[in-house]
Amino acid sequence: MSQKSVTFKGGIHPPHFKKMTENVPIERAEEPSLVIIPMQQHIGAPCEPIVKPGDKVKVGQKIGEAKAFVSAPIHSSIAGTVKKVAESNTPTGKAVCVFIESDGTNEVCESVQPKGDLENISKEEIISIIKEAGITGMGGAGFPTHVKLSPPPDKTIDYVVLNGAECEPYLTADHRLMLEHPEKVVFGLKVLMKAVGVTKGFIGIENNKPDAIETMNKAVSSESNIEVVVLQTKYPQGDEKRLINAATGRKVPNGGLPMDVGVVVNNVGTAAAICDVFKTGMPLIERIATITGSAIAKPRNLIIKVGTPFKDIINQCGGYKEEVGKIIMGGPMMGLAQFTDEIPTIKGTSGILVLDKEDATLPEPQACIRCGKCVNICPVNLQPLIISKLSLKGMYDEAEKFNATSCIECGSCSYICPSKRPLLQAIRVAKKEIIAKRRARG
């Protein structure tokens, strides 16, 4: 087993800011009295609610039905009464939500049953179980996992890679998961490997988590077909294409998908959630999240139930100790800024980051000095300064010629820019316009 650190071309080294929670054990958050569960928590089509006001629901009961292939069912995280079904603010915009008031019983739905011995479950049954459990990517993007496990017949998969890099500053949820529940990660990886019929699995971990590397190495010591890959600490090491390159040496072509090079990538949190489904039958109704930042009184790693309001979770962390400058779901590089704390957590809430006014203040952008640093560090080999310039001029056709849509929106260019130009924001606008134009053309 090689423990040599591997990485990819480009990238940046932002401060980690993980000290606040990296040594804080996972605790279970208080039971919410009310949950607001969005019917859109993932990439793809939203679910249709299958409950109505006045209905009694139990923990793990399905309340949202997926009507499309790229979608995933949604389940109740508490037992109680449906108070209303209505549009409401969520971390990703407005969506239809099911409001459930807890009855305090935590009664579990009868459908929640262990799935039995993995050896006796076919790959087709595994994918069906994962789909019905509403498993989506736990790294933040929220892609339905059963879709990743269903490649076209002409795509041969031979590796499954688990992402334990957690390269985003501040976040430590995956780190603590690997330290405290390595057996869940390994079992979930075995399930994923059987689902796509491969015999080789990797777990990629950045070398700023030596304790997690040691723990996971022990956990796989008797697994000859699973290897822990030590990654150099660099952002965005956790991007799936950069991870594939570092772990396997394969390069996903521009515009391609991991399956194009025979690889399926999932987060370590996704693997642990799959473990829970098979061992207990419980669908995805809760997750580990890091609540941290300069404005949080007591940063913690908590198991939170989907649908719990941000403000309730923040209050369990001592509330705000400073005037709030910015609230972000996820990390500071690729997370989503929020305008209020009166929104619910979703399956993709890997963290709640709250910065004070000083940390949230952005410097005034200056004129580009054409230093080329953004080009040198771009992990996708783009020219961010050119694409940004074209976008600001509304020249989206020209920006497309510079492969604007290949941008993974990691934000490395904006971070490294000495003139502090909002390069990523301008590139995002170009991508949005280019994609809209493509759709209009059919």
GROMACS .gro file of C-alpha atoms in nm:
model
  442
    1MET     CA    1   0.000   0.000   0.000
    2SER     CA    2   0.153   0.329  -0.112
    3GLN     CA    3   0.128   0.624   0.124
    4LYS     CA    4   0.305   0.868  -0.103
    5SER     CA    5   0.114   1.196  -0.129
    6VAL     CA    6  -0.038   1.259  -0.470
    7THR     CA    7  -0.215   1.559  -0.620
    8PHE     CA    8  -0.310   1.743  -0.941
    9LYS     CA    9  -0.181   2.037  -1.145
   10GLY     CA   10  -0.274   2.386  -1.025
   11GLY     CA   11  -0.475   2.469  -0.716
   12ILE     CA   12  -0.424   2.697  -0.419
   13HIS     CA   13  -0.343   2.679  -0.048
   14PRO     CA   14  -0.600   2.884   0.147
   15PRO     CA   15  -0.580   2.888   0.530
   16HIS     CA   16  -0.756   2.579   0.671
   17PHE     CA   17  -0.943   2.741   0.961
   18LYS     CA   18  -1.028   2.390   1.082
   19LYS     CA   19  -0.881   2.422   1.433
   20MET     CA   20  -1.214   2.535   1.578
   21THR     CA   21  -1.379   2.195   1.523
   22GLU     CA   22  -1.129   1.935   1.401
   23ASN     CA   23  -1.088   1.796   1.754
   24VAL     CA   24  -1.453   1.839   1.855
   25PRO     CA   25  -1.634   1.501   1.864
   26ILE     CA   26  -1.963   1.458   1.682
   27GLU     CA   27  -2.271   1.513   1.898
   28ARG     CA   28  -2.637   1.472   1.820
   29ALA     CA   29  -2.831   1.796   1.792
   30GLU     CA   30  -3.146   1.847   1.996
   31GLU     CA   31  -3.465   1.709   1.849
   32PRO     CA   32  -3.638   1.982   1.646
   33SER     CA   33  -3.993   2.078   1.738
   34LEU     CA   34  -4.064   2.174   1.378
   35VAL     CA   35  -3.900   2.073   1.053
   36ILE     CA   36  -3.942   2.235   0.713
   37ILE     CA   37  -3.852   1.973   0.453
   38PRO     CA   38  -3.800   2.101   0.095
   39MET     CA   39  -3.914   1.885  -0.195
   40GLN     CA   40  -3.608   2.006  -0.389
   41GLN     CA   41  -3.287   1.907  -0.212
   42HIS     CA   42  -3.082   1.766  -0.496
   43ILE     CA   43  -2.976   1.809  -0.856
   44GLY     CA   44  -3.260   1.707  -1.087
   45ALA     CA   45  -3.638   1.717  -1.074
   46PRO     CA   46  -3.810   1.815  -0.748
   47CYS     CA   47  -4.024   1.562  -0.563
   48GLU     CA   48  -4.400   1.575  -0.543
   49PRO     CA   49  -4.538   1.583  -0.187
   50ILE     CA   50  -4.749   1.276  -0.103
   51VAL     CA   51  -4.876   1.406   0.233
   52LYS     CA   52  -5.125   1.680   0.316
   53PRO     CA   53  -5.200   1.903   0.616
   54GLY     CA   54  -5.333   1.700   0.909
   55ASP     CA   55  -5.155   1.377   0.812
   56LYS     CA   56  -4.962   1.192   1.081
   57VAL     CA   57  -4.613   1.089   0.976
   58LYS     CA   58  -4.339   0.880   1.132
   59VAL     CA   59  -3.960   0.893   1.123
   60GLY     CA   60  -3.835   0.759   0.790
   61GLN     CA   61  -4.174   0.774   0.618
   62LYS     CA   62  -4.166   0.883   0.256
   63ILE     CA   63  -4.328   1.226   0.211
   64GLY     CA   64  -4.194   1.323  -0.133
   65GLU     CA   65  -4.211   1.102  -0.442
   66ALA     CA   66  -3.948   1.125  -0.714
   67LYS     CA   67  -4.114   1.126  -1.056
   68ALA     CA   68  -3.798   1.149  -1.268
   69PHE     CA   69  -3.485   0.936  -1.301
   70VAL     CA   70  -3.260   1.222  -1.189
   71SER     CA   71  -3.433   1.276  -0.857
   72ALA     CA   72  -3.449   1.109  -0.515
   73PRO     CA   73  -3.737   1.049  -0.270
   74ILE     CA   74  -3.762   1.255   0.047
   75HIS     CA   75  -3.856   1.122   0.390
   76SER     CA   76  -3.972   1.268   0.719
   77SER     CA   77  -3.696   1.323   0.974
   78ILE     CA   78  -3.935   1.336   1.271
   79ALA     CA   79  -4.268   1.192   1.386
   80GLY     CA   80  -4.556   1.433   1.404
   81THR     CA   81  -4.829   1.612   1.215
   82VAL     CA   82  -4.809   1.783   0.879
   83LYS     CA   83  -4.907   2.145   0.944
   84LYS     CA   84  -4.891   2.273   0.589
   85VAL     CA   85  -4.744   2.214   0.244
   86ALA     CA   86  -4.636   2.543   0.094
   87GLU     CA   87  -4.361   2.727  -0.090
   88SER     CA   88  -4.088   2.859   0.137
   89ASN     CA   89  -3.729   2.981   0.135
   90THR     CA   90  -3.463   2.709   0.127
   91PRO     CA   91  -3.082   2.723   0.098
   92THR     CA   92  -3.110   2.683  -0.280
   93GLY     CA   93  -3.402   2.918  -0.340
   94LYS     CA   94  -3.777   2.892  -0.303
   95ALA     CA   95  -3.929   2.543  -0.310
   96VAL     CA   96  -4.238   2.357  -0.199
   97CYS     CA   97  -4.181   2.242   0.159
   98VAL     CA   98  -4.360   2.009   0.400
   99PHE     CA   99  -4.392   2.164   0.748
  100ILE     CA  100  -4.408   1.895   1.020
  101GLU     CA  101  -4.468   1.962   1.390
  102SER     CA  102  -4.309   1.703   1.618
  103ASP     CA  103  -4.524   1.493   1.853
  104GLY     CA  104  -4.216   1.407   2.058
  105THR     CA  105  -4.251   1.030   2.008
  106ASN     CA  106  -3.986   0.972   1.739
  107GLU     CA  107  -4.196   0.675   1.629
  108VAL     CA  108  -4.022   0.500   1.340
  109CYS     CA  109  -4.207   0.404   1.022
  110GLU     CA  110  -4.278   0.032   0.980
  111SER     CA  111  -4.103   0.036   0.642
  112VAL     CA  112  -3.768   0.104   0.811
  113GLN     CA  113  -3.610  -0.241   0.827
  114PRO     CA  114  -3.251  -0.369   0.786
  115LYS     CA  115  -3.177  -0.491   0.435
  116GLY     CA  116  -3.007  -0.818   0.531
  117ASP     CA  117  -2.676  -0.972   0.434
  118LEU     CA  118  -2.502  -0.781   0.155
  119GLU     CA  119  -2.383  -1.110   0.007
  120ASN     CA  120  -2.742  -1.204  -0.070
  121ILE     CA  121  -2.843  -0.876  -0.235
  122SER     CA  122  -2.803  -0.831  -0.610
  123LYS     CA  123  -2.649  -0.518  -0.764
  124GLU     CA  124  -2.989  -0.425  -0.908
  125GLU     CA  125  -3.145  -0.453  -0.561
  126ILE     CA  126  -2.865  -0.242  -0.413
  127ILE     CA  127  -2.928   0.041  -0.658
  128SER     CA  128  -3.303   0.020  -0.595
  129ILE     CA  129  -3.251   0.033  -0.217
  130ILE     CA  130  -3.020   0.335  -0.248
  131LYS     CA  131  -3.271   0.512  -0.473
  132GLU     CA  132  -3.569   0.446  -0.245
  133ALA     CA  133  -3.367   0.564   0.057
  134GLY     CA  134  -3.324   0.903  -0.109
  135ILE     CA  135  -2.943   0.887  -0.101
  136THR     CA  136  -2.779   1.189  -0.263
  137GLY     CA  137  -2.422   1.315  -0.261
  138MET     CA  138  -2.331   1.435   0.088
  139GLY     CA  139  -2.042   1.651  -0.025
  140GLY     CA  140  -2.267   1.943  -0.107
  141ALA     CA  141  -2.368   1.905  -0.472
  142GLY     CA  142  -2.648   1.661  -0.392
  143PHE     CA  143  -2.642   1.447  -0.706
  144PRO     CA  144  -2.874   1.144  -0.672
  145THR     CA  145  -2.645   0.850  -0.599
  146HIS     CA  146  -2.846   0.585  -0.787
  147VAL     CA  147  -2.786   0.783  -1.109
  148LYS     CA  148  -2.409   0.763  -1.061
  149LEU     CA  149  -2.447   0.389  -1.010
  150SER     CA  150  -2.640   0.342  -1.335
  151PRO     CA  151  -2.391   0.409  -1.617
  152PRO     CA  152  -2.490   0.336  -1.978
  153PRO     CA  153  -2.411  -0.021  -2.095
  154ASP     CA  154  -2.116   0.100  -2.303
  155LYS     CA  155  -1.941   0.245  -1.996
  156THR     CA  156  -1.728  -0.002  -1.803
  157ILE     CA  157  -1.661   0.096  -1.442
  158ASP     CA  158  -1.358  -0.052  -1.269
  159TYR     CA  159  -1.288   0.184  -0.975
  160VAL     CA  160  -1.493   0.342  -0.698
  161VAL     CA  161  -1.323   0.639  -0.530
  162LEU     CA  162  -1.443   0.783  -0.200
  163ASN     CA  163  -1.377   1.150  -0.142
  164GLY     CA  164  -1.244   1.211   0.208
  165ALA     CA  165  -1.038   1.514   0.108
  166GLU     CA  166  -1.269   1.775   0.265
  167CYS     CA  167  -1.052   2.046   0.113
  168GLU     CA  168  -1.294   2.330   0.192
  169PRO     CA  169  -1.164   2.551   0.475
  170TYR     CA  170  -1.353   2.538   0.807
  171LEU     CA  171  -1.538   2.208   0.744
  172THR     CA  172  -1.452   1.902   0.955
  173ALA     CA  173  -1.764   1.683   0.931
  174ASP     CA  174  -1.600   1.423   0.702
  175HIS     CA  175  -1.282   1.430   0.909
  176ARG     CA  176  -1.472   1.348   1.227
  177LEU     CA  177  -1.681   1.083   1.047
  178MET     CA  178  -1.367   0.897   0.937
  179LEU     CA  179  -1.221   0.918   1.289
  180GLU     CA  180  -1.535   0.811   1.474
  181HIS     CA  181  -1.713   0.579   1.231
  182PRO     CA  182  -1.457   0.434   0.989
  183GLU     CA  183  -1.648   0.105   0.973
  184LYS     CA  184  -1.947   0.283   0.818
  185VAL     CA  185  -1.728   0.435   0.547
  186VAL     CA  186  -1.573   0.098   0.461
  187PHE     CA  187  -1.905  -0.088   0.455
  188GLY     CA  188  -2.064   0.181   0.239
  189LEU     CA  189  -1.770   0.156  -0.003
  190LYS     CA  190  -1.821  -0.220  -0.028
  191VAL     CA  191  -2.188  -0.163  -0.112
  192LEU     CA  192  -2.095   0.087  -0.382
  193MET     CA  193  -1.834  -0.146  -0.528
  194LYS     CA  194  -2.084  -0.430  -0.551
  195ALA     CA  195  -2.343  -0.197  -0.705
  196VAL     CA  196  -2.118  -0.125  -1.004
  197GLY     CA  197  -1.941  -0.460  -1.008
  198VAL     CA  198  -1.585  -0.348  -0.936
  199THR     CA  199  -1.315  -0.507  -0.724
  200LYS     CA  200  -1.101  -0.201  -0.646
  201GLY     CA  201  -1.186   0.091  -0.421
  202PHE     CA  202  -0.992   0.398  -0.306
  203ILE     CA  203  -1.042   0.638  -0.017
  204GLY     CA  204  -0.869   0.971  -0.081
  205ILE     CA  205  -0.771   1.177   0.225
  206GLU     CA  206  -0.564   1.497   0.240
  207ASN     CA  207  -0.242   1.476   0.441
  208ASN     CA  208  -0.356   1.747   0.683
  209LYS     CA  209  -0.566   1.473   0.850
  210PRO     CA  210  -0.298   1.222   0.961
  211ASP     CA  211  -0.523   1.080   1.233
  212ALA     CA  212  -0.797   1.005   0.979
  213ILE     CA  213  -0.543   0.846   0.745
  214GLU     CA  214  -0.420   0.624   1.028
  215THR     CA  215  -0.773   0.531   1.135
  216MET     CA  216  -0.889   0.447   0.784
  217ASN     CA  217  -0.572   0.248   0.713
  218LYS     CA  218  -0.651   0.034   1.019
  219ALA     CA  219  -1.011  -0.002   0.907
  220VAL     CA  220  -0.908  -0.138   0.565
  221SER     CA  221  -0.611  -0.344   0.687
  222SER     CA  222  -0.795  -0.668   0.612
  223GLU     CA  223  -0.945  -0.543   0.285
  224SER     CA  224  -0.699  -0.626   0.008
  225ASN     CA  225  -0.905  -0.449  -0.258
  226ILE     CA  226  -0.943  -0.114  -0.078
  227GLU     CA  227  -0.660   0.140  -0.065
  228VAL     CA  228  -0.626   0.464   0.129
  229VAL     CA  229  -0.470   0.726  -0.099
  230VAL     CA  230  -0.289   1.012   0.074
  231LEU     CA  231  -0.349   1.340  -0.107
  232GLN     CA  232  -0.145   1.657  -0.083
  233THR     CA  233  -0.337   1.927   0.098
  234LYS     CA  234  -0.446   2.160  -0.176
  235TYR     CA  235  -0.770   2.318  -0.290
  236PRO     CA  236  -0.978   2.196  -0.482
  237GLN     CA  237  -0.839   1.848  -0.416
  238GLY     CA  238  -1.192   1.724  -0.344
  239ASP     CA  239  -1.325   1.806  -0.690
  240GLU     CA  240  -1.406   1.466  -0.835
  241LYS     CA  241  -1.204   1.505  -1.154
  242ARG     CA  242  -0.897   1.627  -0.962
  243LEU     CA  243  -0.947   1.343  -0.715
  244ILE     CA  244  -0.967   1.083  -0.993
  245ASN     CA  245  -0.649   1.217  -1.148
  246ALA     CA  246  -0.463   1.210  -0.816
  247ALA     CA  247  -0.591   0.869  -0.702
  248THR     CA  248  -0.584   0.674  -1.030
  249GLY     CA  249  -0.375   0.878  -1.272
  250ARG     CA  250  -0.667   0.895  -1.515
  251LYS     CA  251  -0.781   1.224  -1.666
  252VAL     CA  252  -1.149   1.294  -1.730
  253PRO     CA  253  -1.173   1.464  -2.073
  254ASN     CA  254  -1.301   1.819  -2.105
  255GLY     CA  255  -1.680   1.803  -2.085
  256GLY     CA  256  -1.667   1.438  -1.982
  257LEU     CA  257  -1.784   1.250  -1.673
  258PRO     CA  258  -1.597   1.022  -1.431
  259MET     CA  259  -1.768   0.722  -1.589
  260ASP     CA  260  -1.590   0.811  -1.915
  261VAL     CA  261  -1.266   0.693  -1.754
  262GLY     CA  262  -1.425   0.401  -1.568
  263VAL     CA  263  -1.461   0.565  -1.228
  264VAL     CA  264  -1.748   0.642  -0.989
  265VAL     CA  265  -1.682   0.896  -0.715
  266ASN     CA  266  -1.880   0.939  -0.394
  267ASN     CA  267  -1.825   1.124  -0.069
  268VAL     CA  268  -1.730   0.938   0.251
  269GLY     CA  269  -2.049   1.080   0.404
  270THR     CA  270  -2.252   0.923   0.125
  271ALA     CA  271  -2.089   0.588   0.196
  272ALA     CA  272  -2.176   0.618   0.566
  273ALA     CA  273  -2.537   0.707   0.481
  274ILE     CA  274  -2.557   0.398   0.258
  275CYS     CA  275  -2.423   0.190   0.547
  276ASP     CA  276  -2.704   0.320   0.769
  277VAL     CA  277  -2.963   0.227   0.507
  278PHE     CA  278  -2.844  -0.131   0.481
  279LYS     CA  279  -2.776  -0.185   0.853
  280THR     CA  280  -3.089  -0.017   0.993
  281GLY     CA  281  -3.316   0.054   0.698
  282MET     CA  282  -3.330   0.424   0.784
  283PRO     CA  283  -3.339   0.644   0.474
  284LEU     CA  284  -3.141   0.966   0.449
  285ILE     CA  285  -3.304   1.191   0.710
  286GLU     CA  286  -3.002   1.329   0.895
  287ARG     CA  287  -2.636   1.410   0.844
  288ILE     CA  288  -2.321   1.539   1.011
  289ALA     CA  289  -2.260   1.912   0.969
  290THR     CA  290  -1.993   2.151   1.095
  291ILE     CA  291  -2.130   2.469   1.251
  292THR     CA  292  -1.842   2.713   1.270
  293GLY     CA  293  -1.700   3.055   1.183
  294SER     CA  294  -1.586   3.371   1.356
  295ALA     CA  295  -1.941   3.470   1.456
  296ILE     CA  296  -2.038   3.133   1.614
  297ALA     CA  297  -2.000   3.123   1.994
  298LYS     CA  298  -1.932   2.749   2.025
  299PRO     CA  299  -1.836   2.575   1.698
  300ARG     CA  300  -1.946   2.210   1.687
  301ASN     CA  301  -1.987   1.904   1.468
  302LEU     CA  302  -2.349   1.796   1.497
  303ILE     CA  303  -2.578   1.527   1.361
  304ILE     CA  304  -2.868   1.736   1.238
  305LYS     CA  305  -3.205   1.625   1.113
  306VAL     CA  306  -3.300   1.738   0.762
  307GLY     CA  307  -3.545   2.024   0.782
  308THR     CA  308  -3.419   2.173   1.109
  309PRO     CA  309  -3.403   2.553   1.079
  310PHE     CA  310  -3.051   2.703   1.066
  311LYS     CA  311  -3.130   2.939   1.354
  312ASP     CA  312  -3.226   2.648   1.585
  313ILE     CA  313  -2.896   2.473   1.516
  314ILE     CA  314  -2.696   2.794   1.557
  315ASN     CA  315  -2.867   2.854   1.893
  316GLN     CA  316  -2.744   2.511   2.005
  317CYS     CA  317  -2.393   2.635   1.930
  318GLY     CA  318  -2.426   2.929   2.168
  319GLY     CA  319  -2.575   3.160   1.908
  320TYR     CA  320  -2.390   3.452   1.757
  321LYS     CA  321  -2.099   3.606   1.945
  322GLU     CA  322  -2.041   3.880   1.689
  323GLU     CA  323  -2.255   4.080   1.449
  324VAL     CA  324  -2.320   3.854   1.153
  325GLY     CA  325  -2.145   3.946   0.830
  326LYS     CA  326  -2.231   3.646   0.616
  327ILE     CA  327  -2.408   3.309   0.653
  328ILE     CA  328  -2.293   3.033   0.418
  329MET     CA  329  -2.422   2.679   0.370
  330GLY     CA  330  -2.105   2.477   0.317
  331GLY     CA  331  -1.753   2.613   0.300
  332PRO     CA  332  -1.629   2.960   0.205
  333MET     CA  333  -1.503   2.857  -0.142
  334MET     CA  334  -1.798   2.674  -0.297
  335GLY     CA  335  -2.072   2.721  -0.036
  336LEU     CA  336  -2.396   2.908  -0.090
  337ALA     CA  337  -2.441   3.248   0.080
  338GLN     CA  338  -2.776   3.285   0.260
  339PHE     CA  339  -2.974   3.601   0.328
  340THR     CA  340  -3.138   3.468   0.645
  341ASP     CA  341  -3.099   3.199   0.911
  342GLU     CA  342  -3.470   3.120   0.886
  343ILE     CA  343  -3.418   2.844   0.632
  344PRO     CA  344  -3.407   2.467   0.677
  345THR     CA  345  -3.112   2.235   0.652
  346ILE     CA  346  -3.112   1.992   0.359
  347LYS     CA  347  -2.931   1.671   0.270
  348GLY     CA  348  -2.642   1.875   0.128
  349THR     CA  349  -2.583   2.090   0.437
  350SER     CA  350  -2.226   1.986   0.509
  351GLY     CA  351  -2.174   2.294   0.720
  352ILE     CA  352  -2.315   2.624   0.842
  353LEU     CA  353  -2.044   2.888   0.829
  354VAL     CA  354  -2.114   3.225   0.990
  355LEU     CA  355  -1.853   3.498   0.946
  356ASP     CA  356  -1.838   3.824   1.137
  357LYS     CA  357  -1.840   4.162   0.964
  358GLU     CA  358  -1.461   4.181   0.938
  359ASP     CA  359  -1.416   3.834   0.787
  360ALA     CA  360  -1.704   3.885   0.548
  361THR     CA  361  -1.582   4.214   0.408
  362LEU     CA  362  -1.450   4.185   0.053
  363PRO     CA  363  -1.170   4.417  -0.064
  364GLU     CA  364  -1.243   4.666  -0.340
  365PRO     CA  365  -1.144   4.515  -0.679
  366GLN     CA  366  -0.865   4.687  -0.867
  367ALA     CA  367  -0.767   4.684  -1.235
  368CYS     CA  368  -0.624   4.358  -1.371
  369ILE     CA  369  -0.243   4.371  -1.383
  370ARG     CA  370  -0.227   4.069  -1.616
  371CYS     CA  371   0.000   3.877  -1.382
  372GLY     CA  372  -0.139   3.545  -1.503
  373LYS     CA  373  -0.169   3.391  -1.157
  374CYS     CA  374  -0.529   3.289  -1.221
  375VAL     CA  375  -0.417   3.099  -1.531
  376ASN     CA  376  -0.133   2.925  -1.348
  377ILE     CA  377  -0.351   2.791  -1.067
  378CYS     CA  378  -0.669   2.705  -1.260
  379PRO     CA  379  -0.713   2.328  -1.209
  380VAL     CA  380  -0.904   2.306  -1.539
  381ASN     CA  381  -0.640   2.496  -1.741
  382LEU     CA  382  -0.874   2.784  -1.828
  383GLN     CA  383  -0.789   3.152  -1.872
  384PRO     CA  384  -1.014   3.309  -1.606
  385LEU     CA  385  -0.903   3.668  -1.675
  386ILE     CA  386  -1.004   3.640  -2.043
  387ILE     CA  387  -1.338   3.468  -1.978
  388SER     CA  388  -1.420   3.718  -1.705
  389LYS     CA  389  -1.337   4.011  -1.932
  390LEU     CA  390  -1.557   3.872  -2.211
  391SER     CA  391  -1.841   3.808  -1.968
  392LEU     CA  392  -1.831   4.162  -1.832
  393LYS     CA  393  -1.864   4.286  -2.191
  394GLY     CA  394  -2.156   4.052  -2.260
  395MET     CA  395  -1.951   3.861  -2.521
  396TYR     CA  396  -2.079   3.519  -2.419
  397ASP     CA  397  -2.024   3.350  -2.758
  398GLU     CA  398  -1.658   3.442  -2.736
  399ALA     CA  399  -1.643   3.326  -2.374
  400GLU     CA  400  -1.778   2.988  -2.487
  401LYS     CA  401  -1.484   2.955  -2.725
  402PHE     CA  402  -1.258   2.982  -2.419
  403ASN     CA  403  -1.441   2.684  -2.260
  404ALA     CA  404  -1.622   2.889  -1.997
  405THR     CA  405  -1.861   2.603  -1.924
  406SER     CA  406  -1.569   2.382  -1.818
  407CYS     CA  407  -1.521   2.603  -1.511
  408ILE     CA  408  -1.583   2.399  -1.194
  409GLU     CA  409  -1.651   2.720  -0.997
  410CYS     CA  410  -1.392   2.639  -0.732
  411GLY     CA  411  -1.311   3.008  -0.684
  412SER     CA  412  -0.934   2.957  -0.689
  413CYS     CA  413  -0.892   3.236  -0.948
  414SER     CA  414  -1.075   3.493  -0.737
  415TYR     CA  415  -0.879   3.386  -0.431
  416ILE     CA  416  -0.535   3.416  -0.592
  417CYS     CA  417  -0.604   3.740  -0.781
  418PRO     CA  418  -0.383   4.020  -0.631
  419SER     CA  419  -0.628   4.278  -0.768
  420LYS     CA  420  -0.913   4.093  -0.595
  421ARG     CA  421  -1.126   4.091  -0.906
  422PRO     CA  422  -1.451   3.890  -0.883
  423LEU     CA  423  -1.345   3.654  -1.161
  424LEU     CA  424  -1.563   3.363  -1.057
  425GLN     CA  425  -1.878   3.573  -1.038
  426ALA     CA  426  -1.828   3.697  -1.394
  427ILE     CA  427  -1.754   3.346  -1.522
  428ARG     CA  428  -2.071   3.217  -1.356
  429VAL     CA  429  -2.272   3.476  -1.547
  430ALA     CA  430  -2.112   3.365  -1.872
  431LYS     CA  431  -2.184   2.998  -1.797
  432LYS     CA  432  -2.547   3.076  -1.718
  433GLU     CA  433  -2.592   3.270  -2.042
  434ILE     CA  434  -2.417   3.006  -2.254
  435ILE     CA  435  -2.621   2.720  -2.106
  436ALA     CA  436  -2.946   2.916  -2.147
  437LYS     CA  437  -2.862   2.980  -2.511
  438ARG     CA  438  -2.786   2.611  -2.570
  439ARG     CA  439  -3.120   2.512  -2.419
  440ALA     CA  440  -3.301   2.767  -2.633
  441ARG     CA  441  -3.142   2.611  -2.940
  442GLY     CA  442  -3.266   2.272  -2.821
   0.00000   0.00000   0.00000
